[in-house]
Amino acid sequence: MSAQPTLPPSTSPDDKPPRVGRSLLWRGALAGVLICLMTAGAVSATVLLQVDEIIDILREEGRAAIEIPEIDRADAGKAQTLMILGSDRR
C-alpha cells in the first residue's frame, strides 16, 4: 500500500480547491435583496389598505365635528386688533 491519498479521477494535484465562499456570498446577497423587496411590498400594501379604509370612512361620514365637552364654543364677533407691549429679549 502507498502512503499517498488516492485522488478522484477528475482531479489532479495542481487543481485549485473550489471557491465555496463566493457562491455563499452571492446567495446571502440575493437573500438580503429578496427580504428587502418583500418587506417593502408588505409595508406598501398595508399603507394602501389603511389609506383606503380612512378614505371610505370619510366618504361615508363626511367631515364630522369633533365634540370636546371641556371646551366651550367661542361666540362669533367682530374683528379686534390687540396691541402687545413689551420687549422681546430672550
mmCIF file of C-alpha atoms in Angstrom:
data_model
loop_
_atom_site.group_PDB
_atom_site.id
_atom_site.type_symbol
_atom_site.label_atom_id
_atom_site.label_comp_id
_atom_site.label_asym_id
_atom_site.label_seq_id
_atom_site.Cartn_x
_atom_site.Cartn_y
_atom_site.Cartn_z
ATOM 1 C CA MET A 1 0.000 0.000 0.000
ATOM 2 C CA SER A 2 1.150 3.504 -0.761
ATOM 3 C CA ALA A 3 1.180 6.328 1.777
ATOM 4 C CA GLN A 4 -0.270 8.907 -0.640
ATOM 5 C CA PRO A 5 -4.044 9.519 -0.573
ATOM 6 C CA THR A 6 -5.923 8.485 -3.651
ATOM 7 C CA LEU A 7 -7.454 11.303 -5.705
ATOM 8 C CA PRO A 8 -10.683 11.058 -7.637
ATOM 9 C CA PRO A 9 -10.069 10.503 -11.341
ATOM 10 C CA SER A 10 -11.257 14.025 -12.360
ATOM 11 C CA THR A 11 -8.813 15.964 -10.172
ATOM 12 C CA SER A 12 -5.114 16.466 -10.350
ATOM 13 C CA PRO A 13 -2.710 17.699 -7.672
ATOM 14 C CA ASP A 14 -2.425 21.071 -9.480
ATOM 15 C CA ASP A 15 -6.186 21.856 -9.356
ATOM 16 C CA LYS A 16 -7.289 24.637 -7.026
ATOM 17 C CA PRO A 17 -9.963 23.903 -4.433
ATOM 18 C CA PRO A 18 -13.495 25.064 -5.253
ATOM 19 C CA ARG A 19 -14.403 28.601 -4.150
ATOM 20 C CA VAL A 20 -17.372 27.922 -1.933
ATOM 21 C CA GLY A 21 -17.212 31.326 -0.222
ATOM 22 C CA ARG A 22 -18.079 33.339 -3.330
ATOM 23 C CA SER A 23 -21.265 31.392 -4.039
ATOM 24 C CA LEU A 24 -22.226 31.687 -0.384
ATOM 25 C CA LEU A 25 -21.806 35.468 -0.546
ATOM 26 C CA TRP A 26 -23.927 35.679 -3.709
ATOM 27 C CA ARG A 27 -26.685 33.610 -2.125
ATOM 28 C CA GLY A 28 -26.583 35.763 1.010
ATOM 29 C CA ALA A 29 -26.746 38.972 -1.022
ATOM 30 C CA LEU A 30 -29.642 37.610 -3.082
ATOM 31 C CA ALA A 31 -31.487 36.609 0.087
ATOM 32 C CA GLY A 32 -30.933 40.091 1.553
ATOM 33 C CA VAL A 33 -32.285 41.793 -1.564
ATOM 34 C CA LEU A 34 -35.318 39.499 -1.643
ATOM 35 C CA ILE A 35 -36.054 40.166 2.035
ATOM 36 C CA CYS A 36 -35.845 43.936 1.473
ATOM 37 C CA LEU A 37 -38.137 43.786 -1.562
ATOM 38 C CA MET A 38 -40.725 41.600 0.162
ATOM 39 C CA THR A 39 -40.706 43.824 3.258
ATOM 40 C CA ALA A 40 -41.174 46.931 1.116
ATOM 41 C CA GLY A 41 -44.068 45.257 -0.695
ATOM 42 C CA ALA A 42 -45.757 44.258 2.549
ATOM 43 C CA VAL A 43 -45.388 47.738 4.051
ATOM 44 C CA SER A 44 -46.706 49.467 0.932
ATOM 45 C CA ALA A 45 -49.686 47.099 0.744
ATOM 46 C CA THR A 46 -50.501 47.752 4.406
ATOM 47 C CA VAL A 47 -50.294 51.524 3.954
ATOM 48 C CA LEU A 48 -52.525 51.404 0.882
ATOM 49 C CA LEU A 49 -55.124 49.332 2.730
ATOM 50 C CA GLN A 50 -55.106 51.715 5.710
ATOM 51 C CA VAL A 51 -55.431 54.797 3.494
ATOM 52 C CA ASP A 52 -58.272 53.144 1.569
ATOM 53 C CA GLU A 53 -60.064 52.398 4.839
ATOM 54 C CA ILE A 54 -59.707 56.002 6.033
ATOM 55 C CA ILE A 55 -60.974 57.337 2.701
ATOM 56 C CA ASP A 56 -64.019 55.040 2.904
ATOM 57 C CA ILE A 57 -64.812 56.307 6.411
ATOM 58 C CA LEU A 58 -64.537 59.932 5.293
ATOM 59 C CA ARG A 59 -66.788 59.311 2.290
ATOM 60 C CA GLU A 60 -69.480 57.658 4.426
ATOM 61 C CA GLU A 61 -69.484 60.037 7.386
ATOM 62 C CA GLY A 62 -68.074 63.193 5.860
ATOM 63 C CA ARG A 63 -66.114 65.651 7.914
ATOM 64 C CA ALA A 64 -67.888 65.372 11.241
ATOM 65 C CA ALA A 65 -67.252 67.884 14.001
ATOM 66 C CA ILE A 66 -65.330 66.518 16.933
ATOM 67 C CA GLU A 67 -67.221 67.009 20.185
ATOM 68 C CA ILE A 68 -64.978 68.009 23.081
ATOM 69 C CA PRO A 69 -67.062 68.564 26.230
ATOM 70 C CA GLU A 70 -64.404 70.540 28.175
ATOM 71 C CA ILE A 71 -64.143 73.350 25.618
ATOM 72 C CA ASP A 72 -66.938 75.877 25.128
ATOM 73 C CA ARG A 73 -67.580 77.108 21.639
ATOM 74 C CA ALA A 74 -66.471 80.722 21.170
ATOM 75 C CA ASP A 75 -69.072 83.308 20.218
ATOM 76 C CA ALA A 76 -68.540 84.903 16.860
ATOM 77 C CA GLY A 77 -67.926 88.635 16.985
ATOM 78 C CA LYS A 78 -66.337 91.436 15.064
ATOM 79 C CA ALA A 79 -62.614 91.620 14.372
ATOM 80 C CA GLN A 80 -60.325 93.039 17.045
ATOM 81 C CA THR A 81 -56.817 94.412 16.984
ATOM 82 C CA LEU A 82 -54.700 93.662 20.015
ATOM 83 C CA MET A 83 -51.536 95.586 20.887
ATOM 84 C CA ILE A 84 -48.951 93.729 22.905
ATOM 85 C CA LEU A 85 -46.345 95.852 24.670
ATOM 86 C CA GLY A 86 -43.013 94.649 25.959
ATOM 87 C CA SER A 87 -39.522 93.733 24.931
ATOM 88 C CA ASP A 88 -38.562 90.638 23.041
ATOM 89 C CA ARG A 89 -35.360 89.865 24.924
ATOM 90 C CA ARG A 90 -34.586 86.219 25.246
#
